[in-house]
Coordinates of C-alpha atoms and ligand atoms in Angstrom, one line a residue:
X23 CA 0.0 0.0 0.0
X24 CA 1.4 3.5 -0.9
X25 CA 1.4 6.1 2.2
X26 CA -1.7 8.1 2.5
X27 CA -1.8 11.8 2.0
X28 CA -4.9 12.2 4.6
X29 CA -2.8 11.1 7.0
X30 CA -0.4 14.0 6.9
X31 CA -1.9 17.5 8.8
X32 CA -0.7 20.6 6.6
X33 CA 2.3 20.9 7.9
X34 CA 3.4 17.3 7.7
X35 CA 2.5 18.4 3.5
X36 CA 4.4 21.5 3.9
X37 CA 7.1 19.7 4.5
X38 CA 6.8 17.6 1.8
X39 CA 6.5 20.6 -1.0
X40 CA 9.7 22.1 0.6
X41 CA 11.2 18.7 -0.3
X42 CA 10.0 19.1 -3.8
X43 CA 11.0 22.9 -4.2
X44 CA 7.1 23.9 -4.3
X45 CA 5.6 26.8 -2.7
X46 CA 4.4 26.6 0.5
X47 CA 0.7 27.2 -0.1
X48 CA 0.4 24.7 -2.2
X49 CA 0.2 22.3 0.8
X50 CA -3.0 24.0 2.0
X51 CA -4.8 23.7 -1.5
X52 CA -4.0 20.2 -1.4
X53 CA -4.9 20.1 2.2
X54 CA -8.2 21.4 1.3
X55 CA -9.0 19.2 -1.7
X56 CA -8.5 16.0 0.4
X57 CA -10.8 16.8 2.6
X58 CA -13.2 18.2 0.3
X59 CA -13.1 14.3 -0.9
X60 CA -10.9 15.0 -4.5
X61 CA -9.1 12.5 -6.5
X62 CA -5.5 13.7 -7.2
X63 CA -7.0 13.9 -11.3
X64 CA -9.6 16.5 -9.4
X65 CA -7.5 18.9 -7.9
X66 CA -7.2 21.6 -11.1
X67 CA -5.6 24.2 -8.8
X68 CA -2.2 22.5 -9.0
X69 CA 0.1 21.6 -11.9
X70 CA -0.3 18.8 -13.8
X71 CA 3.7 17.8 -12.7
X72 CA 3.3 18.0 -9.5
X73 CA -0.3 15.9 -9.3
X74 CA 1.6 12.9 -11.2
X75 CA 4.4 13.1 -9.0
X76 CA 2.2 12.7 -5.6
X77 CA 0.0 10.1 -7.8
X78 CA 3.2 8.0 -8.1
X79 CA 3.6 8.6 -4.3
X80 CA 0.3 8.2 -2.2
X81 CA -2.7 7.8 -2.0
X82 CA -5.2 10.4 -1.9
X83 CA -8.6 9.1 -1.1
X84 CA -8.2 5.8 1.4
X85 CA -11.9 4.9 1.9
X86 CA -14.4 3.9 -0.5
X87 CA -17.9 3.7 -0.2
X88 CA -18.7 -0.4 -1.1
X89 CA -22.4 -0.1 -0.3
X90 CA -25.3 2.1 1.1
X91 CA -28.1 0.8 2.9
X92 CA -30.9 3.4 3.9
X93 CA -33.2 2.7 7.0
X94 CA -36.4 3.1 7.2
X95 CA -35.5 5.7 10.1
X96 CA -34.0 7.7 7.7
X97 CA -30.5 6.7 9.2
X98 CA -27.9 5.3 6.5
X99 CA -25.7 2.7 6.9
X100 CA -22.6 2.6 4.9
X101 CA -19.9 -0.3 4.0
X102 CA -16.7 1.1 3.3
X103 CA -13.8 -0.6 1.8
X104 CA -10.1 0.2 2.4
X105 CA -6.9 -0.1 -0.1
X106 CA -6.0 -3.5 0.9
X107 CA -9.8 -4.7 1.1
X108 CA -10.7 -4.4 4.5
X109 CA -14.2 -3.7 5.1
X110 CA -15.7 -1.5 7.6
X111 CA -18.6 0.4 8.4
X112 CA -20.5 3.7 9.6
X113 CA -24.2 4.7 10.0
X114 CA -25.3 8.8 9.2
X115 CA -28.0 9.6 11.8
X116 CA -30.0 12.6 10.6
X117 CA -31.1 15.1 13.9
X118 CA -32.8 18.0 13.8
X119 CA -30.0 19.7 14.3
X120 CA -27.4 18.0 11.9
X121 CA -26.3 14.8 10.8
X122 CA -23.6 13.1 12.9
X123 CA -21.8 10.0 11.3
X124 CA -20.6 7.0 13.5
X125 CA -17.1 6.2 12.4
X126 CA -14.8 2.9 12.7
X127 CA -11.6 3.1 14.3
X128 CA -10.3 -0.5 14.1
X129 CA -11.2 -3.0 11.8
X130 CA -12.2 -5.5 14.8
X131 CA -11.8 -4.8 18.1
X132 CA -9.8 -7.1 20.6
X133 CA -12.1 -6.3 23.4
X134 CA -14.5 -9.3 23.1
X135 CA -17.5 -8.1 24.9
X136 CA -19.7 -10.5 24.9
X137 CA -22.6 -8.5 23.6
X138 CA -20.7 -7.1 20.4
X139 CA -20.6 -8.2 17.1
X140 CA -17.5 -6.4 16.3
X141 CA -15.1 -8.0 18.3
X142 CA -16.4 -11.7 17.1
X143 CA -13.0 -12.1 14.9
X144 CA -10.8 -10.4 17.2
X145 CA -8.6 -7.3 15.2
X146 CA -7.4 -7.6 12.1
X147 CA -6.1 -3.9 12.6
X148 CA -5.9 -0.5 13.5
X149 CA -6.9 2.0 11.4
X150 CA -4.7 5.2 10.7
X151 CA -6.1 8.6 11.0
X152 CA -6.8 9.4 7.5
X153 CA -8.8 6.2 7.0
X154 CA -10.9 7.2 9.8
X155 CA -11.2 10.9 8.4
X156 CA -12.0 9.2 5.1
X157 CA -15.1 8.0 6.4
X158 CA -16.6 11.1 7.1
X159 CA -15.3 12.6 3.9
X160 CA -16.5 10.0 2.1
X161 CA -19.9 10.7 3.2
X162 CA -19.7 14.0 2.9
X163 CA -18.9 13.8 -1.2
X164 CA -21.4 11.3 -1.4
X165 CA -24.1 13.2 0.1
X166 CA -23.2 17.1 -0.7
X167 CA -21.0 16.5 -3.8
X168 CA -17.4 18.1 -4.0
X169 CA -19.1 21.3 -3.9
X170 CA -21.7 20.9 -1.7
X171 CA -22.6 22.0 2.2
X172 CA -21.0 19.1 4.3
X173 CA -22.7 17.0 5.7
X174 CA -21.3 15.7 8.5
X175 CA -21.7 17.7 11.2
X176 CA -20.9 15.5 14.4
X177 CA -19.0 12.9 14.8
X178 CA -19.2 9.8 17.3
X179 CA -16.1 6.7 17.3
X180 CA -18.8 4.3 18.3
X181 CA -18.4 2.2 14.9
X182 CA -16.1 -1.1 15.1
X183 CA -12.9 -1.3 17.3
X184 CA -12.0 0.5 20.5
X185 CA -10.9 4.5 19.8
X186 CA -8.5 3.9 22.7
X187 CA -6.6 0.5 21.6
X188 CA -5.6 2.7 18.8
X189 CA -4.5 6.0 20.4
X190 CA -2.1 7.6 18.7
X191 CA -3.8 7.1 15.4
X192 CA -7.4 8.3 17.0
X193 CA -5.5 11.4 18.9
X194 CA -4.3 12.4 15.3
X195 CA -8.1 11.8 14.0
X196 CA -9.3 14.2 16.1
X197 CA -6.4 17.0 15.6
X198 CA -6.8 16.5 11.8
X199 CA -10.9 16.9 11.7
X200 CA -10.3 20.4 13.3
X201 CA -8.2 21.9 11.3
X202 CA -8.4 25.0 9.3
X203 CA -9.8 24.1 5.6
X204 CA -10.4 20.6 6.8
X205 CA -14.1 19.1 7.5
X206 CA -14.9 21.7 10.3
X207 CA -15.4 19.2 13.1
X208 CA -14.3 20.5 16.6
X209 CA -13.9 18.7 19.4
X210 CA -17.0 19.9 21.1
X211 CA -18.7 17.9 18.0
X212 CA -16.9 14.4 18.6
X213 CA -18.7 12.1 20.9
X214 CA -15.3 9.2 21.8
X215 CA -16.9 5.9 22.9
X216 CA -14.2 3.7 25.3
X217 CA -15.3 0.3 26.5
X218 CA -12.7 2.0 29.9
X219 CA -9.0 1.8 29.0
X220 CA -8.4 3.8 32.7
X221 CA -5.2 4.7 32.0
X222 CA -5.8 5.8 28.3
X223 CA -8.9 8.1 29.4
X224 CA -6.1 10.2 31.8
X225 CA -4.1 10.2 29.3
X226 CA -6.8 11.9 27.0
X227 CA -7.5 14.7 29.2
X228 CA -3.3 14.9 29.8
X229 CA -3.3 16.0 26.4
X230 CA -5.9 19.1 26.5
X231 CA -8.4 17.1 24.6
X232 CA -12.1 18.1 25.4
X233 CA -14.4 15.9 23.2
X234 CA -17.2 14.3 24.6
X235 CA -16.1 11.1 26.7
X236 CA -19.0 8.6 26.2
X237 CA -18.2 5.2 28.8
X238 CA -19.6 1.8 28.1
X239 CA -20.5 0.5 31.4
X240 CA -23.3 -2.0 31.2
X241 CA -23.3 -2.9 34.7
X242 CA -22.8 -1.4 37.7
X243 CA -20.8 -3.9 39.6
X244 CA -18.1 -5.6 38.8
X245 CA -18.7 -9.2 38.8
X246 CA -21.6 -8.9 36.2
X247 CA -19.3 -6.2 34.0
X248 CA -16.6 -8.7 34.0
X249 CA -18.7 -11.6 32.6
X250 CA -19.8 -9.2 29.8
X251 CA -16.6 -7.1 29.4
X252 CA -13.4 -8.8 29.9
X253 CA -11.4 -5.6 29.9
X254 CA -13.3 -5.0 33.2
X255 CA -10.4 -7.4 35.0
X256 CA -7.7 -4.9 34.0
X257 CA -9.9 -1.6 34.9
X258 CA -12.8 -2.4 37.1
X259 CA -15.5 -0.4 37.3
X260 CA -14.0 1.6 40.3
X261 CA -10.9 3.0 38.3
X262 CA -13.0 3.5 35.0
X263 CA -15.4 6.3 37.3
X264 CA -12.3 7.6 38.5
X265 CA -10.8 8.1 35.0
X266 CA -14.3 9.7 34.0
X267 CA -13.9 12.2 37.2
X268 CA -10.7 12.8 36.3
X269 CA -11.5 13.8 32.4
X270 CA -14.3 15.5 34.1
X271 CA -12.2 18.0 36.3
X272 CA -9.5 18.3 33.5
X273 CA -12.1 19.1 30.7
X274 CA -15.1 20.2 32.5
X275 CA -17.2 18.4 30.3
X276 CA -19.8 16.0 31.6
X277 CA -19.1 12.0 30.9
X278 CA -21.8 10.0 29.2
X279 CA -22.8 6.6 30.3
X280 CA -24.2 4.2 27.9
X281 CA -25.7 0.9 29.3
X282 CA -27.4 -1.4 27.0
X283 CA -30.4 -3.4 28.6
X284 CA -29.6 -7.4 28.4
X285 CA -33.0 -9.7 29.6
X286 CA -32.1 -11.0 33.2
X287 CA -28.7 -10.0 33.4
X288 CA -28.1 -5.8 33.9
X289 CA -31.8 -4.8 33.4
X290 CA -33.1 -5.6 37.4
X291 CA -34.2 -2.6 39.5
X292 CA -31.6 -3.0 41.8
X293 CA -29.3 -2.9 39.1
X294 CA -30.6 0.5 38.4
X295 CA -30.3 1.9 41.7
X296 CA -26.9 0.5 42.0
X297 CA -25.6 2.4 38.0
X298 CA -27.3 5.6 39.9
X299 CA -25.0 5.4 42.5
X300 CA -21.8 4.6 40.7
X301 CA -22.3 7.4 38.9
X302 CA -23.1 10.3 40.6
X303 CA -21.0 12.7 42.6
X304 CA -19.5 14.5 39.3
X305 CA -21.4 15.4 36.4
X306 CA -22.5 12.6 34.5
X307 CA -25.2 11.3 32.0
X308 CA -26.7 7.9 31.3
X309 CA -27.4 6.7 27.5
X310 CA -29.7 3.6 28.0
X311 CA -30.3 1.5 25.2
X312 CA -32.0 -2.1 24.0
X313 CA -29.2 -4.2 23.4
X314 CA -29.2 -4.9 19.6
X315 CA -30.2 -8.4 18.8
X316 CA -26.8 -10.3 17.3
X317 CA -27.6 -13.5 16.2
X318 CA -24.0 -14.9 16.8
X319 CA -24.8 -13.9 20.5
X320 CA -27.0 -15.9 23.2
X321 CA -27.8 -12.2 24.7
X322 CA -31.4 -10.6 24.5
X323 CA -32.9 -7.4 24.7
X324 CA -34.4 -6.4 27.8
X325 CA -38.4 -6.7 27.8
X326 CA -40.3 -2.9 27.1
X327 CA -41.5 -3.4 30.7
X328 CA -38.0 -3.7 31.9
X329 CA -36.4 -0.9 30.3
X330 CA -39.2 1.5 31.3
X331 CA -39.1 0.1 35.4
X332 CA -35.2 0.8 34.8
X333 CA -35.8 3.7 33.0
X334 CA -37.8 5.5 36.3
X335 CA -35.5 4.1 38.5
X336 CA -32.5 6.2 37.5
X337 CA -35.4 8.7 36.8
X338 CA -36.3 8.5 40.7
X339 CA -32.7 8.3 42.2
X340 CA -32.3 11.8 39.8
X341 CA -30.1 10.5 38.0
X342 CA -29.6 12.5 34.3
X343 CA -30.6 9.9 31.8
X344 CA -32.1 9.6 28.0
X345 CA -33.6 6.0 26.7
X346 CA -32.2 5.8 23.2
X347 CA -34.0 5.1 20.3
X348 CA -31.7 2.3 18.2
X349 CA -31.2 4.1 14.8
X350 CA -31.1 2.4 11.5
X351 CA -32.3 -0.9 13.5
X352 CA -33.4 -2.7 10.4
X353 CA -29.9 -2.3 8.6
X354 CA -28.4 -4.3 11.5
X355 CA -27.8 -1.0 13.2
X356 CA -25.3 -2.8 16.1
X357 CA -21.3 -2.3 15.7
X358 CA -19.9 -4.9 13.8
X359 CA -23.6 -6.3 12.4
X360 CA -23.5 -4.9 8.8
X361 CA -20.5 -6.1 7.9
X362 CA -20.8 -9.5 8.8
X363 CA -24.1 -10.2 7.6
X364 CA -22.9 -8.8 4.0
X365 CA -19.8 -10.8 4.6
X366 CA -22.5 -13.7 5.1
X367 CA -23.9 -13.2 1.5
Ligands
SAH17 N1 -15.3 0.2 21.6 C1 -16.0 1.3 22.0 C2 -16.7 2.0 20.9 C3 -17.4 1.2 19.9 S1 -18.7 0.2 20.4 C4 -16.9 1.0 23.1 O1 -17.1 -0.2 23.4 O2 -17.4 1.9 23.7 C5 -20.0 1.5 20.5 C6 -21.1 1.2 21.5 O3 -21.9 0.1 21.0 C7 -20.6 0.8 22.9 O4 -21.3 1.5 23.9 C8 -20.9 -0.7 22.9 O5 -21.0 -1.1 24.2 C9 -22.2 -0.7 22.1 N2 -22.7 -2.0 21.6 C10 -21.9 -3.0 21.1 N3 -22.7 -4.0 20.7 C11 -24.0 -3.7 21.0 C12 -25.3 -4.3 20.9 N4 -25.4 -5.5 20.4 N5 -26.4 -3.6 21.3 C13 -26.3 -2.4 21.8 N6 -25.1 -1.7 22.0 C14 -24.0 -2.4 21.6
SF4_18 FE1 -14.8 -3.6 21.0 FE2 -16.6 -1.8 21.8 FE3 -17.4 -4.0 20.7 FE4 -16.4 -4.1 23.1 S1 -18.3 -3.0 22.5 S2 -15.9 -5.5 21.5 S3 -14.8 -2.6 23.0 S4 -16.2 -2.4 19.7

């Protein structure tokens, strides 16, 4: 595979025109036309020399859209395919007050939850940060055209793989998707979703980040998180709230929670009043969520009486809390889902 030119911020490109005896603004036109989604034959602001020379070199656009499949919801789900063939996926949610795209950061995840369909093969790699900003402009091109408004206006990493398994790569993600004449994302616009890597969550605040830190929990005591969530033996659930205080005191942003209702095994009552005491002390809110059906999995959904009992109960303890709808549920909506049932085909 040739290096990727979306990997490189405009600097990193500077450098590379100095190399080659160019001007130095020529690195922010071809900044731009990256991330407006251009083909090196698409950029017409730039001699024809210089395009064939990076041709030879890189590669310009790393993800390709395989397959769209719209929802009945309106959400889109989208298979994406990488230079060496590697197939991963995202899902466009449209809100009232944009559209946010869910994003891939590993092809896999090592994690093995039980619940997740992603992690089923283990991780057949990392992705680097311009194949995760590819995504996004991918979508954006295919939905506003070169020219168009984009699209994408928020961002979460709650696609395949764990943002925080891969954080060098992710870090850079989230530097490039800010940058001037880039795809406009800030930070305040990024929702990173961490099954609780402890140490890796410090570390995130350590370096002045401030997107939103979204937790998967799932349980709120240790002997039931471990048995869904084997990273829970490394970080149980006591470091992982003390990480999330942490990024809360270094960011002042409040931590989301997201806790995905299983039949008879997190959705009890008691269970609720337990996840509203684990989390409260620091600002905090709780995502909960029918656990997607995968049919690889033995795990069910909790019942609609459940989730609403559980739903009151944090309600009650005053706990901050929203019941999510599951988007783009009839295009296997789930992590990891799409992929493997087109891989099925
Ligand atoms: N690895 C990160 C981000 C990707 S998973 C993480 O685990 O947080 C994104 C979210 O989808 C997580 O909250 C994860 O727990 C959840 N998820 C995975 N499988 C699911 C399923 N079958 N039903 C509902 N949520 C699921
Ligand atoms: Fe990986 Fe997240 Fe799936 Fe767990 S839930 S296996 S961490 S992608």
């Amino acid at each position: 595979m040739k290096p990727i030119l979306l990997d490189m911020n405009a600097e990193e490109i500077s450098a590379i025109m100095k190399e080659g005896g160019q001007p130095s603004y020529r690195a922010g036109q071809i900044f731009s036309a990256l991330h407006l989604g251009k083909e090196f034959s698409e950029i017409s602001n730039i001699p024809k020399a210089l395009i064939a020379a990076l041709e030879d070199k890189y590669t310009a656009q790393p993800v390709k859209i395989e397959k769209e499949f719209p929802s009945s919801d309106g959400a889109k789900k989208y298979l994406f395919r990488l230079e060496d063939g590697v197939l991963i996926e995202g899902v466009l949610m449209r809100y009232k007050y944009g559209n946010t795209l869910c994003v891939s950061t590993q092809a896999g995840c090592r994690m093995g939850c039980a619940f997740c369909a992603s992690g089923i093969d283990g991780l057949a790699r990392n992705l680097t940060p311009g194949e995760i900003l590819g995504q996004i402009i991918a979508v954006n091109r295919a939905e506003g055209g070169v020219a168009g408004d984009r699209a994408v206006t928020n961002v979460v990493l709650m696609g395949s793989g764990e943002p925080l398994d891969n954080f060098e790569n992710t870090l850079k993600f989230l530097r490039l998707a800010g940058e001037r004449g880039g795809i406009c994302v800030g930070q305040r616009n990024i929702s990173l979703s961490t099954s609780g890597i402890a140490p890796k969550m410090r570390e995130l605040a350590d370096a002045g980040f401030s997107v939103t830190l979204t937790v998967s929990l799932h349980a709120p005591d240790d002997t039931v998180r471990e048995r869904l969530m084997p990273v829970n033996k490394a970080y149980p659930i006591k470091e992982v709230i003390s990480a999330a205080r942490y990024y809360f005191e270094k960011t002042g942003r409040r931590v989301i929670f997201e806790y995905a209702l299983i039949g008879g095994v997190n959705d009890a009552k008691e269970q609720a009043a337990a996840l509203a005491a684990v989390t409260s002390g620091f600002p905090t809110h709780i995502n909960i969520i029918k656990l997607n059906y995968v049919k690889e999995k033995k795990l069910r959904g909790a019942s609609k009486e459940s989730v609403r009992v559980f739903f009151d109960e944090l309600k009650r303890r005053g706990a901050s809390v929203t019941l999510r709808r599951t988007l783009g549920g009839d295009v296997d909506g789930a992590c990891g889902q799409l992929r493997r049932s087109y891989l099925d085909e």
